[in-house]
Short mmCIF file of N, CA and C in Angstrom, two decimals:
data_model
loop_
_atom_site.label_atom_id
_atom_site.label_comp_id
_atom_site.label_asym_id
_atom_site.label_seq_id
_atom_site.Cartn_x
_atom_site.Cartn_y
_atom_site.Cartn_z
N MET A 4 0.82 -1.18 0.00
CA MET A 4 0.00 0.00 0.00
C MET A 4 0.87 1.25 0.00
N LYS A 5 1.98 1.20 0.77
CA LYS A 5 2.87 2.36 0.81
C LYS A 5 3.45 2.61 -0.59
N LYS A 6 3.79 1.53 -1.29
CA LYS A 6 4.34 1.70 -2.64
C LYS A 6 3.33 2.35 -3.56
N LEU A 7 2.08 1.95 -3.47
CA LEU A 7 1.04 2.52 -4.32
C LEU A 7 0.88 4.00 -4.02
N MET A 8 0.90 4.38 -2.75
CA MET A 8 0.77 5.79 -2.36
C MET A 8 1.98 6.57 -2.88
N TYR A 9 3.16 5.96 -2.78
CA TYR A 9 4.38 6.62 -3.24
C TYR A 9 4.31 6.87 -4.75
N ILE A 10 3.88 5.90 -5.51
CA ILE A 10 3.77 6.03 -6.97
C ILE A 10 2.76 7.09 -7.34
N LEU A 11 1.62 7.12 -6.64
CA LEU A 11 0.59 8.13 -6.92
C LEU A 11 1.11 9.54 -6.59
N ALA A 12 1.85 9.66 -5.50
CA ALA A 12 2.39 10.96 -5.10
C ALA A 12 3.40 11.44 -6.14
N CYS A 13 4.25 10.57 -6.61
CA CYS A 13 5.24 10.93 -7.63
C CYS A 13 4.54 11.35 -8.91
N GLY A 14 3.51 10.63 -9.30
CA GLY A 14 2.76 10.96 -10.51
C GLY A 14 2.11 12.33 -10.39
N ALA A 15 1.59 12.65 -9.21
CA ALA A 15 0.94 13.95 -8.99
C ALA A 15 1.97 15.06 -9.08
N LEU A 16 3.15 14.85 -8.50
CA LEU A 16 4.22 15.86 -8.58
C LEU A 16 4.64 16.11 -10.03
N LEU A 17 4.82 15.05 -10.79
CA LEU A 17 5.19 15.20 -12.19
C LEU A 17 4.12 15.95 -12.97
N ALA A 18 2.87 15.66 -12.69
CA ALA A 18 1.77 16.34 -13.37
C ALA A 18 1.77 17.81 -13.03
N CYS A 19 2.06 18.15 -11.77
CA CYS A 19 2.11 19.56 -11.37
C CYS A 19 3.25 20.28 -12.08
N GLY A 20 4.38 19.62 -12.19
CA GLY A 20 5.53 20.24 -12.86
C GLY A 20 5.24 20.50 -14.34
N ASN A 21 4.56 19.59 -15.00
CA ASN A 21 4.23 19.77 -16.41
C ASN A 21 3.23 20.87 -16.62
N SER A 22 2.28 21.01 -15.71
CA SER A 22 1.26 22.05 -15.88
C SER A 22 1.88 23.43 -15.72
N LYS A 23 2.92 23.54 -14.86
CA LYS A 23 3.59 24.84 -14.70
C LYS A 23 4.30 25.21 -15.99
N ARG A 24 4.90 24.24 -16.64
CA ARG A 24 5.61 24.53 -17.90
C ARG A 24 4.64 24.94 -18.99
N GLU A 25 3.48 24.33 -18.98
CA GLU A 25 2.51 24.65 -20.02
C GLU A 25 1.95 26.05 -19.86
N LYS A 26 1.95 26.58 -18.64
CA LYS A 26 1.38 27.90 -18.41
C LYS A 26 2.36 29.02 -18.77
N GLN A 27 3.64 28.68 -18.97
CA GLN A 27 4.61 29.70 -19.33
C GLN A 27 4.34 30.14 -20.76
N PRO A 28 4.55 31.43 -21.03
CA PRO A 28 4.30 31.90 -22.39
C PRO A 28 5.27 31.23 -23.37
N GLN A 29 4.74 30.83 -24.49
CA GLN A 29 5.58 30.20 -25.49
C GLN A 29 6.21 31.28 -26.37
N GLN A 30 7.45 31.03 -26.78
CA GLN A 30 8.11 31.97 -27.67
C GLN A 30 7.53 31.80 -29.05
N THR A 31 7.41 32.90 -29.74
CA THR A 31 6.90 32.84 -31.11
C THR A 31 8.04 33.15 -32.07
N ALA A 32 7.95 32.57 -33.22
CA ALA A 32 8.98 32.80 -34.24
C ALA A 32 8.80 34.19 -34.84
N VAL A 33 9.91 34.74 -35.25
CA VAL A 33 9.86 36.03 -35.93
C VAL A 33 9.29 35.79 -37.31
N PRO A 34 8.29 36.56 -37.73
CA PRO A 34 7.72 36.32 -39.05
C PRO A 34 8.76 36.58 -40.13
N PRO A 35 8.75 35.79 -41.18
CA PRO A 35 9.75 35.97 -42.23
C PRO A 35 9.55 37.29 -42.95
N THR A 36 10.66 37.88 -43.35
CA THR A 36 10.58 39.10 -44.14
C THR A 36 10.31 38.72 -45.57
N GLU A 37 9.97 39.69 -46.39
CA GLU A 37 9.68 39.41 -47.79
C GLU A 37 10.88 38.77 -48.47
N ASP A 38 12.09 39.27 -48.19
CA ASP A 38 13.29 38.72 -48.82
C ASP A 38 13.49 37.25 -48.45
N SER A 39 13.33 36.92 -47.16
CA SER A 39 13.57 35.54 -46.76
C SER A 39 12.49 34.63 -47.31
N ALA A 40 11.27 35.11 -47.41
CA ALA A 40 10.20 34.30 -47.98
C ALA A 40 10.46 34.02 -49.45
N VAL A 41 10.94 35.02 -50.15
CA VAL A 41 11.25 34.84 -51.56
C VAL A 41 12.36 33.82 -51.73
N GLN A 42 13.40 33.91 -50.88
CA GLN A 42 14.54 33.01 -51.01
C GLN A 42 14.17 31.57 -50.67
N THR A 43 13.29 31.37 -49.73
CA THR A 43 12.97 30.00 -49.33
C THR A 43 11.88 29.37 -50.19
N THR A 44 11.01 30.18 -50.77
CA THR A 44 9.94 29.60 -51.58
C THR A 44 10.30 29.50 -53.04
N GLY A 45 11.32 30.24 -53.46
CA GLY A 45 11.70 30.21 -54.86
C GLY A 45 10.94 31.19 -55.72
N ALA A 46 9.98 31.91 -55.13
CA ALA A 46 9.24 32.91 -55.89
C ALA A 46 10.16 34.08 -56.18
N ASN A 47 10.20 34.50 -57.41
CA ASN A 47 11.07 35.60 -57.82
C ASN A 47 12.47 35.43 -57.26
N PRO A 48 13.22 34.44 -57.74
CA PRO A 48 14.56 34.21 -57.20
C PRO A 48 15.45 35.43 -57.40
N PRO A 49 16.45 35.60 -56.54
CA PRO A 49 17.32 36.75 -56.69
C PRO A 49 18.03 36.70 -58.04
N PRO A 50 18.37 37.85 -58.61
CA PRO A 50 19.00 37.84 -59.92
C PRO A 50 20.36 37.14 -59.89
N VAL A 51 20.69 36.50 -61.00
CA VAL A 51 21.97 35.82 -61.13
C VAL A 51 23.01 36.91 -61.38
N SER A 52 24.09 36.90 -60.59
CA SER A 52 24.97 38.05 -60.65
C SER A 52 26.34 37.80 -61.27
N THR A 53 26.96 36.67 -61.08
CA THR A 53 28.31 36.49 -61.59
C THR A 53 28.27 35.80 -62.96
N ASP A 54 29.35 35.95 -63.71
CA ASP A 54 29.44 35.29 -65.00
C ASP A 54 29.26 33.78 -64.85
N GLU A 55 29.90 33.21 -63.83
CA GLU A 55 29.80 31.76 -63.66
C GLU A 55 28.36 31.35 -63.36
N GLN A 56 27.66 32.11 -62.54
CA GLN A 56 26.27 31.78 -62.24
C GLN A 56 25.41 31.91 -63.49
N GLN A 57 25.67 32.95 -64.28
CA GLN A 57 24.91 33.12 -65.52
C GLN A 57 25.20 31.98 -66.48
N PHE A 58 26.49 31.58 -66.58
CA PHE A 58 26.82 30.45 -67.44
C PHE A 58 26.11 29.19 -66.97
N ARG A 59 26.16 28.91 -65.67
CA ARG A 59 25.55 27.67 -65.16
C ARG A 59 24.05 27.65 -65.39
N ALA A 60 23.39 28.80 -65.25
CA ALA A 60 21.95 28.87 -65.53
C ALA A 60 21.70 28.59 -67.01
N PHE A 61 22.51 29.20 -67.87
CA PHE A 61 22.39 28.97 -69.31
C PHE A 61 22.66 27.50 -69.64
N PHE A 62 23.72 26.95 -69.07
CA PHE A 62 24.12 25.58 -69.38
C PHE A 62 23.02 24.58 -68.98
N GLY A 63 22.36 24.82 -67.87
CA GLY A 63 21.24 23.95 -67.47
C GLY A 63 20.14 23.97 -68.51
N THR A 64 19.83 25.14 -69.03
CA THR A 64 18.81 25.26 -70.08
C THR A 64 19.29 24.57 -71.36
N PHE A 65 20.57 24.75 -71.67
CA PHE A 65 21.16 24.12 -72.86
C PHE A 65 21.09 22.60 -72.74
N GLN A 66 21.43 22.05 -71.57
CA GLN A 66 21.37 20.60 -71.36
C GLN A 66 19.95 20.09 -71.57
N ASN A 67 18.96 20.81 -71.06
CA ASN A 67 17.57 20.40 -71.22
C ASN A 67 17.15 20.45 -72.69
N ALA A 68 17.61 21.47 -73.41
CA ALA A 68 17.27 21.59 -74.82
C ALA A 68 17.89 20.45 -75.63
N VAL A 69 19.12 20.08 -75.29
CA VAL A 69 19.79 18.97 -75.98
C VAL A 69 19.07 17.66 -75.69
N ALA A 70 18.61 17.46 -74.48
CA ALA A 70 17.94 16.22 -74.10
C ALA A 70 16.57 16.09 -74.76
N GLY A 71 15.95 17.21 -75.13
CA GLY A 71 14.64 17.19 -75.77
C GLY A 71 14.79 17.40 -77.27
N THR A 72 13.70 17.76 -77.89
CA THR A 72 13.73 18.07 -79.32
C THR A 72 13.36 19.53 -79.48
N HIS A 73 14.32 20.38 -79.22
CA HIS A 73 14.07 21.82 -79.22
C HIS A 73 15.00 22.52 -80.21
N ASP A 74 14.87 22.18 -81.48
CA ASP A 74 15.75 22.71 -82.52
C ASP A 74 15.79 24.24 -82.53
N THR A 75 14.62 24.86 -82.46
CA THR A 75 14.55 26.32 -82.53
C THR A 75 15.22 26.94 -81.31
N LEU A 76 14.98 26.38 -80.15
CA LEU A 76 15.61 26.87 -78.93
C LEU A 76 17.12 26.74 -79.03
N LEU A 77 17.59 25.58 -79.49
CA LEU A 77 19.03 25.38 -79.63
C LEU A 77 19.65 26.38 -80.60
N GLN A 78 19.01 26.63 -81.73
CA GLN A 78 19.54 27.59 -82.69
C GLN A 78 19.71 28.96 -82.05
N GLY A 79 18.80 29.35 -81.20
CA GLY A 79 18.88 30.65 -80.53
C GLY A 79 19.98 30.69 -79.48
N MET A 80 20.51 29.54 -79.11
CA MET A 80 21.56 29.46 -78.09
C MET A 80 22.96 29.35 -78.71
N ILE A 81 23.03 29.50 -80.03
CA ILE A 81 24.30 29.35 -80.74
C ILE A 81 24.66 30.66 -81.44
N ARG A 82 25.94 31.02 -81.34
CA ARG A 82 26.44 32.16 -82.12
C ARG A 82 26.97 31.60 -83.44
N PHE A 83 26.41 32.11 -84.52
CA PHE A 83 26.84 31.69 -85.86
C PHE A 83 27.71 32.78 -86.47
N PRO A 84 28.66 32.43 -87.33
CA PRO A 84 29.06 31.08 -87.69
C PRO A 84 29.71 30.38 -86.49
N LEU A 85 29.45 29.08 -86.38
CA LEU A 85 29.94 28.27 -85.26
C LEU A 85 31.18 27.50 -85.69
N PRO A 86 32.34 27.78 -85.07
CA PRO A 86 33.52 26.96 -85.35
C PRO A 86 33.25 25.52 -84.90
N VAL A 87 33.49 24.56 -85.80
CA VAL A 87 33.18 23.16 -85.50
C VAL A 87 34.42 22.27 -85.45
N ASP A 88 35.57 22.88 -85.41
CA ASP A 88 36.82 22.15 -85.18
C ASP A 88 37.91 23.15 -84.81
N ASN A 89 39.10 22.65 -84.57
CA ASN A 89 40.20 23.52 -84.15
C ASN A 89 40.92 24.18 -85.32
N THR A 90 40.51 23.85 -86.55
CA THR A 90 41.24 24.38 -87.71
C THR A 90 40.57 25.59 -88.35
N GLY A 91 39.42 25.97 -87.87
CA GLY A 91 38.76 27.15 -88.41
C GLY A 91 37.53 26.86 -89.25
N THR A 92 37.17 25.60 -89.44
CA THR A 92 35.96 25.27 -90.18
C THR A 92 34.76 25.79 -89.41
N GLU A 93 33.87 26.49 -90.11
CA GLU A 93 32.71 27.09 -89.45
C GLU A 93 31.42 26.60 -90.08
N LEU A 94 30.39 26.56 -89.25
CA LEU A 94 29.06 26.16 -89.68
C LEU A 94 28.18 27.40 -89.66
N LYS A 95 27.61 27.72 -90.82
CA LYS A 95 26.71 28.89 -90.91
C LYS A 95 25.31 28.49 -90.44
N GLN A 96 24.51 29.47 -90.06
CA GLN A 96 23.18 29.18 -89.55
C GLN A 96 22.33 28.44 -90.59
N ALA A 97 22.48 28.79 -91.86
CA ALA A 97 21.71 28.12 -92.92
C ALA A 97 22.07 26.64 -93.04
N GLU A 98 23.26 26.26 -92.59
CA GLU A 98 23.70 24.86 -92.67
C GLU A 98 23.34 24.06 -91.42
N PHE A 99 22.89 24.74 -90.39
CA PHE A 99 22.68 24.08 -89.09
C PHE A 99 21.76 22.88 -89.20
N LYS A 100 20.62 23.02 -89.84
CA LYS A 100 19.64 21.93 -89.90
C LYS A 100 20.26 20.67 -90.51
N SER A 101 21.07 20.83 -91.56
CA SER A 101 21.64 19.66 -92.23
C SER A 101 22.79 19.03 -91.43
N ARG A 102 23.39 19.76 -90.51
CA ARG A 102 24.53 19.24 -89.73
C ARG A 102 24.19 19.03 -88.24
N GLU A 103 22.98 19.37 -87.86
CA GLU A 103 22.58 19.31 -86.44
C GLU A 103 22.80 17.92 -85.85
N SER A 104 22.46 16.87 -86.58
CA SER A 104 22.59 15.51 -86.03
C SER A 104 24.05 15.08 -85.88
N GLN A 105 24.97 15.75 -86.56
CA GLN A 105 26.38 15.45 -86.38
C GLN A 105 26.92 16.11 -85.11
N ILE A 106 26.39 17.28 -84.78
CA ILE A 106 26.81 17.96 -83.55
C ILE A 106 26.10 17.34 -82.36
N PHE A 107 24.79 17.26 -82.44
CA PHE A 107 23.99 16.72 -81.34
C PHE A 107 23.65 15.26 -81.67
N ASN A 108 24.70 14.46 -81.79
CA ASN A 108 24.53 13.04 -82.11
C ASN A 108 24.06 12.27 -80.88
N GLY A 109 23.87 10.98 -81.05
CA GLY A 109 23.35 10.14 -79.96
C GLY A 109 24.20 10.20 -78.70
N ASP A 110 25.53 10.23 -78.85
CA ASP A 110 26.40 10.29 -77.68
C ASP A 110 26.24 11.62 -76.93
N VAL A 111 26.14 12.71 -77.67
CA VAL A 111 25.96 14.02 -77.05
C VAL A 111 24.61 14.08 -76.34
N VAL A 112 23.57 13.63 -77.01
CA VAL A 112 22.23 13.64 -76.41
C VAL A 112 22.19 12.77 -75.15
N ARG A 113 22.93 11.69 -75.16
CA ARG A 113 22.96 10.77 -74.01
C ARG A 113 23.82 11.32 -72.87
N LEU A 114 24.98 11.90 -73.19
CA LEU A 114 25.96 12.25 -72.16
C LEU A 114 25.92 13.71 -71.69
N LEU A 115 25.67 14.65 -72.59
CA LEU A 115 25.73 16.06 -72.18
C LEU A 115 24.79 16.40 -71.02
N PRO A 116 23.57 15.87 -70.99
CA PRO A 116 22.70 16.17 -69.85
C PRO A 116 23.26 15.70 -68.50
N THR A 117 24.27 14.81 -68.52
CA THR A 117 24.86 14.33 -67.26
C THR A 117 26.13 15.09 -66.89
N ALA A 118 26.56 16.02 -67.75
CA ALA A 118 27.80 16.77 -67.49
C ALA A 118 27.68 17.55 -66.20
N GLY A 119 28.73 17.49 -65.39
CA GLY A 119 28.76 18.21 -64.12
C GLY A 119 30.05 18.99 -63.98
N ASP A 120 30.36 19.39 -62.76
CA ASP A 120 31.52 20.22 -62.48
C ASP A 120 32.83 19.63 -63.01
N ALA A 121 32.98 18.33 -62.97
CA ALA A 121 34.22 17.70 -63.42
C ALA A 121 34.45 17.88 -64.91
N HIS A 122 33.42 18.22 -65.66
CA HIS A 122 33.52 18.37 -67.11
C HIS A 122 33.64 19.83 -67.55
N ILE A 123 33.51 20.76 -66.62
CA ILE A 123 33.48 22.19 -66.94
C ILE A 123 34.81 22.83 -66.55
N THR A 124 35.37 23.59 -67.49
CA THR A 124 36.62 24.31 -67.24
C THR A 124 36.44 25.75 -67.70
N GLU A 125 36.87 26.69 -66.87
CA GLU A 125 36.88 28.08 -67.30
C GLU A 125 38.18 28.31 -68.06
N ILE A 126 38.08 28.90 -69.23
CA ILE A 126 39.25 29.20 -70.05
C ILE A 126 39.69 30.62 -69.69
N GLY A 127 40.85 30.73 -69.09
CA GLY A 127 41.35 32.03 -68.63
C GLY A 127 41.65 32.99 -69.77
N GLU A 128 41.56 34.26 -69.47
CA GLU A 128 41.85 35.29 -70.47
C GLU A 128 43.31 35.25 -70.92
N ASP A 129 44.16 34.64 -70.11
CA ASP A 129 45.58 34.55 -70.44
C ASP A 129 45.89 33.37 -71.36
N ASN A 130 44.89 32.57 -71.75
CA ASN A 130 45.12 31.46 -72.66
C ASN A 130 45.44 32.02 -74.05
N SER A 131 46.65 31.74 -74.53
CA SER A 131 47.11 32.34 -75.79
C SER A 131 46.94 31.42 -77.00
N THR A 132 46.24 30.31 -76.84
CA THR A 132 45.99 29.41 -77.97
C THR A 132 45.16 30.15 -79.02
N ALA A 133 45.56 30.03 -80.28
CA ALA A 133 44.88 30.74 -81.37
C ALA A 133 43.38 30.43 -81.39
N TYR A 134 43.02 29.18 -81.15
CA TYR A 134 41.61 28.78 -81.16
C TYR A 134 40.81 29.58 -80.13
N TYR A 135 41.31 29.65 -78.90
CA TYR A 135 40.58 30.36 -77.85
C TYR A 135 40.64 31.87 -78.05
N LYS A 136 41.73 32.36 -78.60
CA LYS A 136 41.82 33.80 -78.90
C LYS A 136 40.74 34.18 -79.91
N LYS A 137 40.57 33.34 -80.92
CA LYS A 137 39.55 33.61 -81.94
C LYS A 137 38.15 33.58 -81.33
N LEU A 138 37.89 32.57 -80.50
CA LEU A 138 36.58 32.47 -79.86
C LEU A 138 36.32 33.65 -78.93
N ARG A 139 37.33 34.04 -78.17
CA ARG A 139 37.19 35.15 -77.22
C ARG A 139 36.95 36.47 -77.94
N ALA A 140 37.50 36.62 -79.13
CA ALA A 140 37.35 37.88 -79.87
C ALA A 140 35.89 38.21 -80.15
N GLY A 141 35.04 37.22 -80.24
CA GLY A 141 33.63 37.46 -80.51
C GLY A 141 32.75 37.53 -79.28
N THR A 142 33.35 37.59 -78.10
CA THR A 142 32.55 37.61 -76.86
C THR A 142 32.62 38.98 -76.19
N ASP A 143 31.75 39.20 -75.24
CA ASP A 143 31.73 40.45 -74.48
C ASP A 143 33.04 40.58 -73.70
N PRO A 144 33.68 41.74 -73.76
CA PRO A 144 34.96 41.93 -73.06
C PRO A 144 34.84 41.68 -71.55
N GLY A 145 35.86 41.04 -71.00
CA GLY A 145 35.94 40.82 -69.55
C GLY A 145 35.02 39.73 -69.01
N THR A 146 34.39 38.95 -69.89
CA THR A 146 33.50 37.89 -69.42
C THR A 146 34.17 36.53 -69.59
N GLY A 147 33.65 35.55 -68.91
CA GLY A 147 34.24 34.22 -68.90
C GLY A 147 33.90 33.39 -70.12
N ILE A 148 34.80 32.49 -70.45
CA ILE A 148 34.56 31.47 -71.46
C ILE A 148 34.66 30.13 -70.73
N TYR A 149 33.71 29.26 -71.00
CA TYR A 149 33.65 27.97 -70.33
C TYR A 149 33.62 26.85 -71.37
N GLU A 150 34.35 25.79 -71.06
CA GLU A 150 34.43 24.64 -71.94
C GLU A 150 33.86 23.44 -71.21
N VAL A 151 33.02 22.68 -71.91
CA VAL A 151 32.48 21.43 -71.38
C VAL A 151 33.03 20.32 -72.26
N HIS A 152 33.86 19.47 -71.65
CA HIS A 152 34.56 18.42 -72.39
C HIS A 152 34.19 17.06 -71.79
N MET A 153 33.76 16.14 -72.64
CA MET A 153 33.41 14.80 -72.17
C MET A 153 34.08 13.76 -73.05
N GLU A 154 34.68 12.77 -72.42
CA GLU A 154 35.29 11.63 -73.10
C GLU A 154 34.48 10.38 -72.79
N TYR A 155 34.45 9.47 -73.76
CA TYR A 155 33.68 8.24 -73.59
C TYR A 155 34.23 7.18 -74.54
N PRO A 156 34.07 5.91 -74.23
CA PRO A 156 34.58 4.87 -75.13
C PRO A 156 33.72 4.77 -76.39
N ASP A 157 34.38 4.67 -77.53
CA ASP A 157 33.68 4.50 -78.79
C ASP A 157 33.07 3.10 -78.80
N GLN A 158 31.82 3.00 -79.20
CA GLN A 158 31.13 1.70 -79.16
C GLN A 158 31.61 0.74 -80.25
N ASN A 159 32.26 1.28 -81.30
CA ASN A 159 32.67 0.43 -82.41
C ASN A 159 34.16 0.08 -82.40
N SER A 160 34.90 0.63 -81.46
CA SER A 160 36.34 0.34 -81.41
C SER A 160 36.82 0.46 -79.96
N ASN A 161 38.12 0.31 -79.77
CA ASN A 161 38.70 0.45 -78.43
C ASN A 161 39.17 1.88 -78.17
N LYS A 162 38.87 2.79 -79.08
CA LYS A 162 39.34 4.17 -78.96
C LYS A 162 38.43 4.99 -78.05
N GLN A 163 39.00 6.06 -77.53
CA GLN A 163 38.23 7.02 -76.76
C GLN A 163 37.68 8.07 -77.72
N SER A 164 36.45 8.42 -77.56
CA SER A 164 35.84 9.50 -78.32
C SER A 164 35.66 10.67 -77.36
N PHE A 165 35.43 11.84 -77.93
CA PHE A 165 35.19 13.01 -77.09
C PHE A 165 34.37 14.04 -77.86
N PHE A 166 33.78 14.94 -77.12
CA PHE A 166 33.20 16.15 -77.70
C PHE A 166 33.46 17.29 -76.73
N THR A 167 33.54 18.49 -77.28
CA THR A 167 33.82 19.69 -76.49
C THR A 167 32.92 20.81 -76.98
N PHE A 168 32.21 21.43 -76.05
CA PHE A 168 31.40 22.61 -76.33
C PHE A 168 32.06 23.78 -75.61
N VAL A 169 32.16 24.91 -76.30
CA VAL A 169 32.74 26.12 -75.70
C VAL A 169 31.65 27.19 -75.69
N PHE A 170 31.49 27.84 -74.53
CA PHE A 170 30.44 28.83 -74.33
C PHE A 170 31.05 30.17 -73.94
N GLY A 171 30.47 31.25 -74.45
CA GLY A 171 30.91 32.58 -74.08
C GLY A 171 29.73 33.53 -74.12
N LYS A 172 29.92 34.68 -73.49
CA LYS A 172 28.84 35.66 -73.43
C LYS A 172 28.91 36.55 -74.67
N VAL A 173 27.79 36.62 -75.38
CA VAL A 173 27.68 37.42 -76.60
C VAL A 173 26.45 38.31 -76.46
N GLY A 174 26.66 39.62 -76.50
CA GLY A 174 25.52 40.53 -76.37
C GLY A 174 24.80 40.39 -75.04
N GLY A 175 25.56 40.08 -73.98
CA GLY A 175 24.99 39.99 -72.64
C GLY A 175 24.41 38.63 -72.27
N GLN A 176 24.43 37.66 -73.20
CA GLN A 176 23.89 36.34 -72.90
C GLN A 176 24.87 35.26 -73.34
N TYR A 177 24.92 34.18 -72.57
CA TYR A 177 25.80 33.08 -72.93
C TYR A 177 25.24 32.35 -74.14
N LYS A 178 26.18 31.90 -74.99
CA LYS A 178 25.84 31.16 -76.20
C LYS A 178 26.92 30.11 -76.45
N LEU A 179 26.57 29.12 -77.24
CA LEU A 179 27.55 28.16 -77.72
C LEU A 179 28.38 28.89 -78.77
N ILE A 180 29.71 28.98 -78.57
CA ILE A 180 30.56 29.73 -79.50
C ILE A 180 31.58 28.84 -80.20
N GLY A 181 31.68 27.57 -79.80
CA GLY A 181 32.63 26.66 -80.44
C GLY A 181 32.28 25.22 -80.11
N TYR A 182 32.62 24.33 -81.04
CA TYR A 182 32.35 22.91 -80.85
C TYR A 182 33.41 22.12 -81.60
N HIS A 183 33.90 21.07 -81.01
CA HIS A 183 34.75 20.12 -81.74
C HIS A 183 34.65 18.75 -81.11
N ARG A 184 35.02 17.77 -81.90
CA ARG A 184 35.01 16.38 -81.45
C ARG A 184 36.06 15.63 -82.24
N ASN A 185 36.20 14.35 -81.98
CA ASN A 185 37.24 13.58 -82.67
C ASN A 185 36.90 13.29 -84.13
N LEU A 186 35.65 13.45 -84.55
CA LEU A 186 35.26 13.26 -85.95
C LEU A 186 34.81 14.60 -86.53
N PRO A 187 35.13 14.89 -87.78
CA PRO A 187 34.75 16.17 -88.35
C PRO A 187 33.22 16.29 -88.54
N VAL A 188 32.72 17.51 -88.32
CA VAL A 188 31.32 17.80 -88.56
C VAL A 188 31.16 18.20 -90.02
N LYS A 189 32.15 18.88 -90.50
CA LYS A 189 32.10 19.42 -91.86
C LYS A 189 33.52 19.37 -92.44
N GLU A 190 33.66 18.84 -93.64
CA GLU A 190 34.98 18.75 -94.28
C GLU A 190 35.29 20.03 -95.01
#
């Protein structure tokens, strides 16, 4: 009987302690400001400010366009004439439709959407290679040039294949400004 009384007394004490805590005023959270609400909900995201951020936003759109069938969108993302190798061969806009499947071939459509940080390189302004100097000459001064390079095994041989897309800012927007791969697009 003493044990039962002891257990009941302890239970009553615990109940009293909990009721005192419940009567204390609860702290309320500070309401979010408009800026924090925008940042957490994604509504009206803050403007993209750096060249790299602008490139990455563009590149994500470019990857999606390559993965789908968005010929018109892709054409608008390319600066023509487009150098299609390291020797100066260029593709004019009027030729794009007939050569599109050579640039955006099955390997590119399969692999480019998976390209990540390991495949992206910023080409410094101090790069004195004639190819990059030529590409840089057609871009907005003081802006970045980015190269996306992917290597993969050729399905028909033991050789490695590759493709490289070069992007630069033209007229305030990033565009594809160069492309090359191990096979010629145009002779």
